[in-house]
Coordinates of C-alpha atoms in Angstrom, one line a residue:
Chain S
X1 CA 30.4 21.6 -131.2
X2 CA 33.9 21.0 -129.7
X3 CA 36.2 23.9 -129.7
X4 CA 39.4 22.4 -128.5
X5 CA 40.6 18.8 -128.6
X6 CA 43.6 19.4 -126.4
X7 CA 44.0 21.2 -123.2
X8 CA 45.8 24.6 -123.5
X9 CA 49.1 24.6 -121.6
X10 CA 49.8 27.4 -119.1
X11 CA 51.9 30.2 -120.7
X12 CA 53.9 32.9 -118.9
X13 CA 52.4 36.4 -119.0
X14 CA 53.9 38.8 -121.6
X15 CA 57.2 40.2 -120.4
X16 CA 56.1 43.8 -120.7
X17 CA 53.4 43.3 -118.0
X18 CA 55.6 42.0 -115.2
X19 CA 58.8 43.2 -113.5
X20 CA 59.9 46.5 -112.0
X21 CA 60.0 48.4 -115.3
X22 CA 56.4 47.5 -116.1
X23 CA 55.4 48.4 -112.6
X24 CA 57.0 51.9 -113.0
X25 CA 55.3 52.4 -116.2
X26 CA 51.9 51.3 -115.0
X27 CA 52.0 53.2 -111.7
X28 CA 54.1 56.3 -112.2
X29 CA 54.4 57.1 -115.9
X30 CA 51.2 55.8 -117.4
X31 CA 50.4 59.1 -119.2
X32 CA 51.6 62.7 -119.5
X33 CA 49.5 63.9 -116.5
X34 CA 50.7 61.1 -114.3
X35 CA 54.3 61.6 -115.4
X36 CA 53.9 65.3 -114.5
X37 CA 52.6 64.4 -111.0
X38 CA 55.3 61.9 -110.5
X39 CA 58.0 64.5 -111.3
X40 CA 56.4 67.2 -109.1
X41 CA 56.1 64.7 -106.3
X42 CA 59.7 63.7 -106.6
X43 CA 60.8 67.4 -106.6
X44 CA 58.7 68.2 -103.4
X45 CA 60.2 65.1 -101.8
X46 CA 63.7 66.4 -102.7
X47 CA 62.9 69.8 -101.2
X48 CA 61.7 68.2 -97.9
X49 CA 64.0 65.3 -97.4
X50 CA 67.4 66.8 -98.2
X51 CA 67.3 69.7 -95.7
X52 CA 65.8 67.3 -93.1
X53 CA 68.7 64.9 -93.5
X54 CA 71.2 67.7 -93.4
X55 CA 69.7 69.1 -90.3
X56 CA 69.2 65.8 -88.5
X57 CA 72.4 64.0 -89.5
X58 CA 75.0 65.7 -91.6
X59 CA 75.2 69.1 -89.8
X60 CA 74.1 67.7 -86.4
X61 CA 76.3 67.8 -83.3
X62 CA 76.5 64.5 -81.5
X63 CA 79.5 64.9 -79.1
X64 CA 80.0 67.1 -76.1
X65 CA 78.2 67.9 -72.9
X66 CA 77.1 71.6 -73.0
X67 CA 75.4 73.9 -75.3
X68 CA 78.8 75.4 -76.3
X69 CA 79.5 72.1 -78.1
X70 CA 76.7 72.8 -80.6
X71 CA 77.5 74.6 -83.8
X72 CA 73.9 75.5 -84.3
X73 CA 74.1 74.6 -88.0
X74 CA 72.1 71.4 -87.5
X75 CA 70.4 69.6 -84.7
X76 CA 72.0 69.7 -81.3
X77 CA 71.6 66.1 -80.2
X78 CA 74.0 66.8 -77.3
X79 CA 71.0 68.2 -75.5
X80 CA 69.1 64.9 -75.8
X81 CA 72.2 63.0 -74.8
X82 CA 72.8 65.1 -71.8
X83 CA 69.2 64.7 -70.6
X84 CA 68.7 61.2 -71.8
X85 CA 68.6 59.5 -68.4
X86 CA 66.0 62.1 -67.3
X87 CA 63.9 61.4 -70.4
X88 CA 64.0 57.7 -69.6
X89 CA 63.5 57.7 -65.8
X90 CA 62.2 61.1 -64.8
X91 CA 63.5 62.1 -61.4
X92 CA 64.3 58.6 -60.4
X93 CA 67.4 58.7 -58.2
X94 CA 70.5 58.1 -60.2
X95 CA 71.8 55.4 -57.9
X96 CA 68.6 53.4 -58.2
X97 CA 68.3 53.5 -61.9
X98 CA 69.5 49.9 -62.2
X99 CA 66.1 48.9 -60.8
X100 CA 64.2 50.7 -63.5
X101 CA 66.6 49.1 -66.0
X102 CA 65.8 45.6 -64.8
X103 CA 62.1 46.4 -65.1
X104 CA 62.6 47.8 -68.7
X105 CA 64.5 44.7 -69.6
X106 CA 61.9 42.4 -68.2
X107 CA 59.1 44.4 -69.9
X108 CA 60.6 44.2 -73.4
X109 CA 61.7 40.6 -72.9
X110 CA 58.2 39.5 -72.0
X111 CA 56.7 41.4 -74.9
X112 CA 59.2 39.9 -77.3
X113 CA 58.5 36.4 -76.0
X114 CA 54.8 36.8 -76.4
X115 CA 55.1 38.4 -79.8
X116 CA 57.5 36.0 -81.5
X117 CA 55.5 33.0 -82.6
X118 CA 58.2 30.4 -82.2
X119 CA 58.7 30.9 -78.5
X120 CA 57.4 28.0 -76.3
X121 CA 55.3 28.1 -73.0
X122 CA 53.3 31.1 -74.2
X123 CA 50.6 30.4 -71.7
X124 CA 52.9 30.5 -68.7
X125 CA 54.8 33.5 -70.0
X126 CA 51.4 35.3 -70.4
X127 CA 50.5 34.5 -66.8
X128 CA 53.9 35.7 -65.7
X129 CA 53.5 38.9 -67.6
X130 CA 50.1 39.6 -66.2
X131 CA 50.5 38.5 -62.6
X132 CA 54.1 38.0 -61.6
X133 CA 55.7 40.8 -63.6
X134 CA 53.5 43.7 -62.3
X135 CA 54.1 42.7 -58.7
X136 CA 57.9 42.4 -59.2
X137 CA 58.0 45.6 -61.2
X138 CA 56.1 47.4 -58.4
X139 CA 58.4 46.0 -55.7
X140 CA 61.5 46.9 -57.7
X141 CA 60.4 50.4 -58.7
X142 CA 58.7 51.5 -55.5
X143 CA 61.1 49.8 -53.1
X144 CA 60.5 49.7 -49.4
X145 CA 61.0 45.9 -49.4
X146 CA 64.2 43.8 -49.3
X147 CA 66.3 46.8 -48.2
X148 CA 65.5 48.6 -51.4
X149 CA 65.2 52.4 -50.6
X150 CA 61.7 53.7 -51.2
X151 CA 61.3 55.8 -54.4
X152 CA 57.9 57.6 -54.2
X153 CA 55.8 57.6 -57.3
X154 CA 56.2 61.4 -57.8
X155 CA 59.8 60.8 -58.7
X156 CA 58.9 58.3 -61.4
X157 CA 58.8 59.8 -64.9
X158 CA 60.0 59.9 -68.5
X159 CA 59.5 57.0 -70.8
X160 CA 59.2 54.7 -67.8
X161 CA 56.1 56.5 -66.7
X162 CA 54.7 56.6 -70.2
X163 CA 55.1 52.8 -70.6
X164 CA 53.6 52.2 -67.1
X165 CA 50.5 54.3 -67.8
X166 CA 50.1 52.8 -71.3
X167 CA 50.5 49.2 -70.3
X168 CA 48.3 49.4 -67.2
X169 CA 45.7 51.3 -69.2
X170 CA 45.7 48.7 -72.0
X171 CA 45.7 45.6 -69.7
X172 CA 42.9 47.2 -67.6
X173 CA 40.8 48.6 -70.4
X174 CA 40.5 45.5 -72.5
X175 CA 38.8 43.2 -70.0
X176 CA 36.6 46.0 -68.6
X177 CA 35.7 47.0 -72.2
X178 CA 34.7 43.4 -72.9
X179 CA 32.5 43.2 -69.9
X180 CA 30.9 46.5 -70.7
X181 CA 30.3 45.5 -74.3
X182 CA 28.6 42.3 -73.2
X183 CA 26.6 44.1 -70.6
X184 CA 25.4 46.7 -73.1
X185 CA 24.0 43.8 -75.2
X186 CA 22.5 42.1 -72.2
X187 CA 18.8 41.4 -71.9
X188 CA 18.9 42.3 -68.2
X189 CA 17.6 45.9 -68.0
X190 CA 19.7 46.9 -64.9
X191 CA 22.9 45.5 -66.2
X192 CA 22.2 47.1 -69.6
X193 CA 21.4 50.5 -68.3
X194 CA 24.4 50.5 -65.9
X195 CA 26.7 49.8 -68.9
X196 CA 25.1 52.3 -71.1
X197 CA 25.3 55.0 -68.5
X198 CA 28.9 54.1 -67.7
X199 CA 30.0 54.1 -71.3
X200 CA 28.2 57.3 -72.2
X201 CA 29.5 59.1 -69.1
X202 CA 33.1 58.3 -69.8
X203 CA 32.9 58.9 -73.5
X204 CA 31.2 62.2 -73.0
X205 CA 33.9 63.7 -70.8
X206 CA 37.3 64.9 -72.0
X207 CA 40.2 63.0 -70.6
X208 CA 41.7 66.1 -69.2
X209 CA 38.6 66.6 -67.1
X210 CA 38.8 63.0 -65.9
X211 CA 42.4 63.5 -64.9
X212 CA 41.5 66.8 -63.1
X213 CA 38.6 65.2 -61.3
X214 CA 40.8 62.2 -60.3
X215 CA 43.5 64.5 -58.9
X216 CA 41.4 67.3 -57.4
X217 CA 37.9 66.0 -56.7
X218 CA 38.5 62.4 -55.7
X219 CA 40.3 63.3 -52.5
X220 CA 37.4 65.4 -51.5
X221 CA 35.1 62.4 -51.5
X222 CA 37.5 60.1 -49.7
X223 CA 37.4 60.1 -45.9
X224 CA 40.1 62.3 -44.4
X225 CA 43.3 60.4 -43.6
X226 CA 42.9 58.2 -46.6
X227 CA 44.9 59.3 -49.6
X228 CA 45.3 57.6 -52.9
X229 CA 48.5 58.0 -54.7
X230 CA 48.3 60.5 -57.5
X231 CA 49.7 58.0 -60.0
X232 CA 47.1 55.4 -59.0
X233 CA 44.4 58.0 -59.4
X234 CA 45.6 58.9 -62.9
X235 CA 45.8 55.2 -63.8
X236 CA 42.2 54.5 -62.6
X237 CA 41.0 57.5 -64.5
X238 CA 42.8 56.6 -67.7
X239 CA 41.7 53.0 -67.6
X240 CA 38.1 53.7 -67.0
X241 CA 38.1 56.4 -69.7
X242 CA 39.7 54.0 -72.3
X243 CA 37.5 51.1 -71.3
X244 CA 34.5 53.0 -72.4
X245 CA 36.0 53.4 -75.9
X246 CA 37.1 49.8 -75.9
X247 CA 33.6 48.7 -75.0
X248 CA 32.2 50.4 -78.1
X249 CA 34.9 49.0 -80.4
X250 CA 34.2 45.5 -79.1
X251 CA 30.4 46.0 -79.3
X252 CA 30.9 46.8 -83.0
X253 CA 32.8 43.5 -83.4
X254 CA 30.1 41.6 -81.5
X255 CA 27.4 43.0 -83.8
X256 CA 29.3 41.8 -86.9
X257 CA 29.2 38.2 -85.7
X258 CA 26.1 36.5 -87.3
X259 CA 23.4 35.5 -84.9
X260 CA 23.7 31.9 -86.2
X261 CA 27.1 31.5 -84.4
X262 CA 25.5 32.0 -81.0
X263 CA 22.6 29.9 -82.0
X264 CA 24.8 27.0 -83.1
X265 CA 26.7 27.3 -79.8
X266 CA 23.5 27.4 -77.9
X267 CA 22.1 24.4 -79.7
X268 CA 25.2 22.4 -78.6
X269 CA 24.2 23.1 -75.0
X270 CA 26.8 25.8 -74.2
X271 CA 26.1 28.2 -71.4
X272 CA 26.1 32.0 -72.0
X273 CA 29.7 32.4 -70.9
X274 CA 30.9 29.5 -73.0
X275 CA 29.1 30.8 -76.0
X276 CA 30.7 34.2 -75.5
X277 CA 34.1 33.0 -74.5
X278 CA 34.6 30.2 -76.9
X279 CA 32.6 31.2 -80.0
X280 CA 31.5 34.8 -80.2
X281 CA 34.3 36.7 -78.4
X282 CA 37.3 35.1 -80.2
X283 CA 35.7 36.0 -83.6
X284 CA 34.7 39.5 -82.5
X285 CA 38.1 40.3 -81.0
X286 CA 39.9 39.0 -84.1
X287 CA 37.7 41.1 -86.3
X288 CA 38.3 44.1 -84.1
X289 CA 42.1 43.9 -84.0
X290 CA 42.4 47.2 -86.0
X291 CA 39.9 49.0 -83.8
X292 CA 41.5 47.7 -80.6
X293 CA 45.0 48.6 -81.6
X294 CA 43.7 52.0 -82.7
X295 CA 42.3 52.5 -79.2
X296 CA 45.6 51.3 -77.7
X297 CA 47.6 53.7 -79.9
X298 CA 45.4 56.7 -78.9
X299 CA 45.7 55.6 -75.3
X300 CA 49.4 55.5 -75.6
X301 CA 49.5 59.1 -76.8
X302 CA 46.8 60.2 -74.4
X303 CA 49.1 59.4 -71.5
X304 CA 50.9 62.7 -72.3
X305 CA 47.9 64.4 -70.7
X306 CA 48.9 63.4 -67.2
X307 CA 51.4 66.3 -67.5
X308 CA 48.6 68.6 -66.4
X309 CA 48.2 66.9 -63.0
X310 CA 51.9 67.2 -62.4
X311 CA 53.1 63.8 -63.5
X312 CA 56.1 63.9 -65.8
X313 CA 55.8 61.4 -68.6
X314 CA 58.1 61.4 -71.6
X315 CA 56.7 64.6 -73.1
X316 CA 56.3 66.3 -69.8
X317 CA 59.9 65.7 -68.8
X318 CA 61.1 66.9 -72.2
X319 CA 59.1 70.1 -71.8
X320 CA 60.5 70.6 -68.3
X321 CA 64.0 70.1 -69.7
X322 CA 63.4 72.8 -72.3
X323 CA 62.9 75.4 -69.7
X324 CA 66.3 74.7 -68.2
X325 CA 68.2 78.0 -68.7
X326 CA 71.3 76.0 -69.7
X327 CA 69.5 74.6 -72.7
X328 CA 67.2 77.3 -73.8
X329 CA 66.5 77.3 -77.6
X330 CA 66.6 73.6 -78.2
X331 CA 62.9 72.9 -78.2
X332 CA 62.9 71.5 -81.7
X333 CA 65.4 68.8 -80.8
X334 CA 63.4 67.9 -77.7
X335 CA 60.1 67.6 -79.4
X336 CA 61.6 65.7 -82.4
X337 CA 63.1 63.2 -79.9
X338 CA 59.8 62.8 -78.0
X339 CA 57.9 62.4 -81.3
X340 CA 60.4 59.9 -82.5
X341 CA 60.1 57.7 -79.4
X342 CA 56.2 57.9 -79.5
X343 CA 56.3 57.0 -83.2
X344 CA 58.5 54.0 -82.7
X345 CA 56.1 52.5 -80.2
X346 CA 52.9 53.4 -82.1
X347 CA 54.3 52.2 -85.4
X348 CA 55.4 48.9 -83.8
X349 CA 51.9 48.3 -82.4
X350 CA 50.4 49.1 -85.8
X351 CA 52.7 46.7 -87.6
X352 CA 52.2 43.9 -85.0
X353 CA 48.4 44.3 -85.4
X354 CA 48.7 43.9 -89.2
X355 CA 50.8 40.8 -88.7
X356 CA 48.2 39.4 -86.2
X357 CA 45.4 40.0 -88.7
X358 CA 47.2 38.0 -91.3
X359 CA 48.1 35.3 -89.0
X360 CA 44.7 34.8 -87.5
X361 CA 42.9 35.0 -90.8
X362 CA 41.4 31.5 -91.4
X363 CA 40.0 32.4 -94.8
X364 CA 36.5 32.9 -93.7
X365 CA 34.1 35.6 -94.5
X366 CA 31.1 33.7 -93.0
Chain Y
X1 CA -9.7 23.6 -91.6
X2 CA -11.1 22.2 -88.4
X3 CA -12.0 19.2 -90.5
X4 CA -8.5 18.7 -91.7
X5 CA -7.0 19.1 -88.2
X6 CA -9.3 16.4 -86.8
X7 CA -8.5 14.2 -89.7
X8 CA -4.8 14.6 -89.2
X9 CA -4.8 13.7 -85.5
X10 CA -6.7 10.6 -86.4
X11 CA -4.1 9.7 -89.0
X12 CA -1.1 10.6 -86.9
X13 CA -1.9 7.8 -84.5
X14 CA -2.4 5.2 -87.1
X15 CA 0.4 2.9 -86.3
X16 CA 1.1 3.2 -82.6
X17 CA -0.7 3.4 -79.3
X18 CA -2.3 6.7 -78.3
X19 CA -0.8 6.5 -74.8
X20 CA 1.0 9.8 -74.5
X21 CA 2.8 9.0 -71.2
X22 CA 5.2 6.5 -72.7
X23 CA 8.9 7.5 -72.1
X24 CA 9.5 6.8 -75.7
X25 CA 7.9 10.1 -76.6
X26 CA 10.8 12.3 -77.6
X27 CA 8.9 15.6 -78.2
X28 CA 5.5 16.5 -77.1
X29 CA 3.8 19.8 -77.9
X30 CA 0.4 20.7 -76.5
X31 CA -1.5 23.8 -77.6
X32 CA 1.7 25.7 -78.5
X33 CA 1.2 29.3 -79.6
X34 CA 3.8 31.9 -80.5
X35 CA 3.7 35.4 -81.7
X36 CA 6.3 37.7 -83.2
X37 CA 4.9 41.0 -81.9
X38 CA 1.4 40.9 -83.3
X39 CA 2.1 38.2 -85.9
X40 CA 0.6 34.9 -84.8
X41 CA 3.3 32.5 -86.1
X42 CA 2.4 29.2 -84.4
X43 CA -1.3 28.5 -83.8
X44 CA -2.5 25.7 -81.4
X45 CA 0.3 23.2 -82.3
X46 CA -0.4 19.7 -81.1
X47 CA 2.4 17.4 -82.1
X48 CA 4.5 14.6 -80.9
X49 CA 7.6 12.7 -82.0
X50 CA 8.3 9.1 -80.8
X51 CA 11.7 7.6 -80.4
X52 CA 13.1 6.5 -83.7
X53 CA 10.5 8.3 -85.8
X54 CA 11.6 10.3 -88.8
X55 CA 9.4 13.2 -89.6
X56 CA 9.5 15.7 -92.5
X57 CA 7.8 19.0 -92.1
X58 CA 7.0 20.9 -95.2
X59 CA 5.0 24.0 -96.2
X60 CA 5.3 27.3 -97.9
X61 CA 7.8 29.8 -96.6
X62 CA 6.6 31.8 -93.6
X63 CA 4.4 28.9 -92.5
X64 CA 6.2 28.6 -89.2
X65 CA 7.9 25.3 -89.7
X66 CA 11.4 26.6 -88.8
X67 CA 9.9 28.4 -85.8
X68 CA 8.3 25.1 -84.7
X69 CA 11.5 23.1 -84.6
X70 CA 13.4 26.0 -83.1
X71 CA 11.0 26.1 -80.2
X72 CA 12.0 22.5 -79.4
X73 CA 15.5 23.6 -78.3
X74 CA 14.3 27.0 -77.2
X75 CA 16.1 29.0 -79.8
X76 CA 12.7 30.5 -80.0
X77 CA 10.4 31.0 -77.1
X78 CA 6.8 29.9 -77.2
X79 CA 4.3 32.0 -75.3
X80 CA 1.5 29.5 -74.7
X81 CA 1.2 25.8 -74.4
X82 CA 3.5 23.0 -73.2
X83 CA 6.6 21.5 -74.8
X84 CA 8.2 18.4 -73.3
X85 CA 11.5 17.2 -74.7
X86 CA 12.7 13.7 -73.7
X87 CA 10.4 13.8 -70.6
X88 CA 11.7 17.2 -69.5
X89 CA 9.2 20.1 -69.6
X90 CA 10.7 23.1 -71.3
X91 CA 10.5 26.2 -69.0
X92 CA 12.3 29.5 -68.7
X93 CA 14.9 27.7 -66.4
X94 CA 18.3 28.1 -68.1
X95 CA 19.7 24.9 -66.6
X96 CA 16.8 22.9 -67.9
X97 CA 17.1 24.5 -71.4
X98 CA 20.7 23.7 -71.5
X99 CA 20.0 20.1 -70.4
X100 CA 17.5 19.8 -73.2
X101 CA 19.9 21.3 -75.8
X102 CA 22.5 18.8 -74.9
X103 CA 20.2 16.0 -76.0
X104 CA 18.9 17.7 -79.1
X105 CA 21.2 18.2 -82.1
X106 CA 20.5 20.8 -84.6
X107 CA 21.6 21.4 -88.2
X108 CA 21.0 24.8 -89.7
X109 CA 20.3 26.1 -93.2
X110 CA 23.5 28.1 -93.2
X111 CA 25.6 25.4 -91.4
X112 CA 26.8 27.9 -88.8
X113 CA 30.1 26.2 -88.4
X114 CA 32.6 28.2 -86.2
X115 CA 34.9 29.8 -88.7
X116 CA 37.7 30.4 -86.3
X117 CA 38.0 26.7 -85.4
X118 CA 39.2 23.9 -87.6
X119 CA 36.8 21.2 -88.7
X120 CA 38.1 18.9 -85.9
X121 CA 37.9 21.6 -83.3
X122 CA 34.3 22.4 -84.4
X123 CA 33.5 18.8 -83.5
X124 CA 35.4 18.7 -80.3
X125 CA 34.6 22.0 -78.7
X126 CA 31.2 21.1 -77.3
X127 CA 32.1 17.6 -76.1
X128 CA 35.2 19.1 -74.4
X129 CA 33.6 22.1 -72.8
X130 CA 30.0 20.9 -72.3
X131 CA 30.5 17.2 -71.5
X132 CA 34.0 17.7 -70.1
X133 CA 35.5 15.0 -72.2
X134 CA 39.3 14.9 -72.3
X135 CA 40.8 16.3 -75.6
X136 CA 42.1 13.0 -76.8
X137 CA 38.8 11.2 -76.4
X138 CA 36.9 14.1 -78.0
X139 CA 39.2 14.1 -80.9
X140 CA 39.0 10.3 -81.4
X141 CA 35.3 10.5 -81.3
X142 CA 35.2 13.5 -83.7
X143 CA 37.3 11.6 -86.2
X144 CA 34.9 8.6 -86.0
X145 CA 32.0 10.9 -86.9
X146 CA 33.9 12.8 -89.5
X147 CA 34.6 9.4 -91.1
X148 CA 31.0 8.6 -91.0
X149 CA 30.1 11.7 -92.9
X150 CA 33.1 11.0 -95.2
X151 CA 35.1 14.1 -94.6
X152 CA 37.8 12.9 -92.1
X153 CA 40.6 13.9 -94.6
X154 CA 39.5 17.6 -94.2
X155 CA 39.7 17.5 -90.4
X156 CA 42.6 20.0 -90.1
X157 CA 41.0 22.5 -92.6
X158 CA 38.9 25.5 -91.6
X159 CA 35.3 25.8 -92.6
X160 CA 36.0 28.6 -95.0
X161 CA 38.1 26.2 -97.1
X162 CA 35.3 23.7 -97.6
X163 CA 32.4 23.6 -100.0
X164 CA 28.8 24.1 -98.8
X165 CA 28.0 20.4 -98.9
X166 CA 31.2 19.6 -97.0
X167 CA 30.4 22.2 -94.4
X168 CA 26.9 20.9 -93.9
X169 CA 28.3 17.3 -93.4
X170 CA 30.7 18.7 -90.8
X171 CA 27.8 20.4 -89.1
X172 CA 26.0 17.1 -88.9
X173 CA 29.1 15.4 -87.5
X174 CA 29.4 18.3 -85.0
X175 CA 25.9 17.6 -83.7
X176 CA 26.4 13.9 -83.6
X177 CA 29.4 14.3 -81.4
X178 CA 27.1 15.3 -78.6
X179 CA 25.2 11.9 -78.9
X180 CA 21.8 13.6 -79.3
X181 CA 18.6 11.6 -78.8
X182 CA 17.0 13.6 -81.6
X183 CA 18.2 15.6 -84.5
X184 CA 16.5 18.7 -85.8
X185 CA 17.3 19.7 -89.4
X186 CA 16.3 23.2 -90.4
X187 CA 16.3 23.3 -94.3
X188 CA 19.7 21.6 -94.4
X189 CA 20.0 21.6 -98.2
X190 CA 18.3 24.9 -99.1
X191 CA 21.5 26.9 -99.2
X192 CA 23.4 24.3 -101.2
X193 CA 24.2 24.2 -104.9
X194 CA 22.3 21.4 -106.6
X195 CA 25.3 19.1 -107.1
X196 CA 26.0 19.2 -103.3
X197 CA 22.5 18.4 -102.1
X198 CA 22.9 14.7 -102.7
X199 CA 26.0 14.3 -100.6
X200 CA 24.2 15.8 -97.6
X201 CA 21.0 13.9 -98.2
X202 CA 23.0 10.6 -98.4
X203 CA 24.4 11.3 -94.9
X204 CA 20.9 12.0 -93.6
X205 CA 19.4 8.9 -95.2
X206 CA 22.2 6.8 -93.6
X207 CA 21.5 8.5 -90.2
X208 CA 17.8 7.7 -90.6
X209 CA 18.6 4.1 -91.4
X210 CA 20.6 3.8 -88.2
X211 CA 17.5 4.6 -86.3
X212 CA 18.1 8.2 -85.3
X213 CA 15.0 10.2 -84.3
X214 CA 14.8 13.0 -86.9
X215 CA 12.7 16.0 -87.4
X216 CA 13.4 17.6 -90.7
X217 CA 12.2 20.8 -92.3
X218 CA 12.9 20.4 -96.0
X219 CA 11.5 20.7 -99.5
X220 CA 13.3 17.6 -100.6
X221 CA 10.2 15.5 -101.4
X222 CA 12.3 12.6 -102.6
X223 CA 13.9 12.4 -99.1
X224 CA 10.5 12.6 -97.5
X225 CA 9.2 9.7 -99.7
X226 CA 12.1 7.4 -99.0
X227 CA 12.9 8.1 -95.4
X228 CA 10.0 9.7 -93.5
X229 CA 7.6 7.8 -91.3
X230 CA 5.3 10.8 -91.3
X231 CA 5.0 14.0 -93.3
X232 CA 3.6 17.1 -91.8
X233 CA 2.2 20.0 -93.8
X234 CA 2.1 23.4 -92.2
X235 CA 0.5 26.6 -93.5
X236 CA 0.0 29.9 -91.7
X237 CA 1.3 28.6 -88.4
X238 CA -0.9 25.6 -88.3
X239 CA -0.4 21.9 -88.9
X240 CA -2.8 21.3 -91.8
X241 CA -2.2 17.7 -92.5
X242 CA -0.2 14.9 -91.1
X243 CA 0.2 11.5 -92.8
X244 CA 2.5 8.7 -93.8
X245 CA 4.4 9.7 -97.0
X246 CA 2.6 7.4 -99.4
X247 CA -1.0 8.6 -98.7
X248 CA 0.4 12.2 -98.1
X249 CA 1.7 12.4 -101.6
X250 CA -0.8 10.3 -103.5
X251 CA -3.9 11.3 -101.7
X252 CA -3.5 14.7 -99.9
X253 CA -6.6 15.5 -97.9
X254 CA -6.7 19.3 -97.7
X255 CA -6.9 21.7 -100.6
X256 CA -4.0 23.7 -99.4
X257 CA -1.8 20.6 -99.3
X258 CA -2.9 19.6 -102.8
X259 CA -2.1 23.1 -104.0
X260 CA 1.3 23.1 -102.3
X261 CA 2.2 19.7 -103.7
X262 CA 1.1 20.6 -107.2
X263 CA 3.3 23.7 -107.0
X264 CA 6.4 21.9 -105.6
X265 CA 6.1 18.7 -107.6
X266 CA 4.4 20.1 -110.7
X267 CA 7.5 21.2 -112.6

């Protein structure tokens, strides 16, 4: 039996199922209970948002230089303004701040170049970012070369220190994590047990303990006369700590890759490192972007813990500024500012990871 | 059983000399045994493949046929016996295993294409990284083989965008790009929808007609009848019967073969 002699043409969907009005009705007012929830939600939002905006913008004080310029009805951003340069550079000498600015500019320019898909010469820029830039940044920030006055690391601080800790931590933790994850899956018992012990040790210890050990205990083990810079010790501790987490994230990704992938690569005659580097790892890393970025974000925020070994990152320097007797009572403004800066960076990372996921998706689910 | 095994070795040498030292011997297995834990999966396998021979291996599931061909390129490790591939004895030595794998192509049941690479890149990656061919040359060669499996127009797509039959043809092209001396097929059509089986079998028949040495685990008896020089029947880790397709199908010697054939051809 033939039902239809002619093909049915495509027709548009009924108008009451598309468009913003239909969306509102389907999602916010689909029934009496949902309507009630929507209205309550809107009211709570109103209660929260209006005073916040009034405090942060409308009643806030923006101009002036001392606490007397603040009316105290809203936020006193004068405090943040007055201390802004400290929040950015810590105790970096004022006359040398231009050096930090160059490093900041280079840092953001390189990140933008690598993140924007249209830019050419990605490979060379990546090499520059990983090799050339760190050396140049060290020379500029630390000085002691080319007639630049030395600025010891204990004067580094603020956002500059936070970014330094975070980027060195990330760049160090990813490759170490990859090696550890591969080692943990290895058939070689010694390699495997070393990796398992390493990972479980670092994962089992709180980061604060690691930082304390790095700053207090490590010098005890070193031969006298040799001292490692406190910042370097913190960096090593942070990197090793995060690499253990990274290793477990990546191991999860490796386990999600079907065994057939490695077998197919092996059947083509690829060596272990080629199988891993060309076939398994690219797929695992892609799959693990959310997990890796999650680890990066927590690393970024964990950098605030270096405060307890006497390094002044962004949060540390804000807290130090709060105890200045000229500015007592402005802790809310200080913390809101610090939170806002952290949020900007973490949110950007999160958005970029979502973008990467979409871009790298080649429509496969094995 | 002993009876059948003796028979089969007689039959297997029916058309060529029995001299095992000829360099034309592509695969040679002597007394190969393998266990998965306690499970004896390959039992006393004696078996050889000559250059240009096309062999179909069949048998019930769990009979060890996949394991047998996976031992040839050391995706599975045998615990006893001797395997020689293209004159090179298979040992634990990684370099030697990789050397053998370069000359042995393999097509899998589930295709195992690399989903993060385009079809063209799938075919180029091994020639470029294993044989160190320049990209241009590797791509030109890949396009030739993709044309041969009639899928060149999809070269820029990703495996996830292709049908199963198309993916399997790409997988065959990917193997051919390494210029293998022998091709192993591990149930290449078992994961395919019925209407896609033919397009893959056509490619395999064509390959066979060009003289490629092929070792094929499959239940496609039509393919075995038209293409195979020899059909091998395995059960419970043993080679039960080995014969040219015509006598194998028309006059199976062992009871188990008869039972298997009646089950597979009966409906």
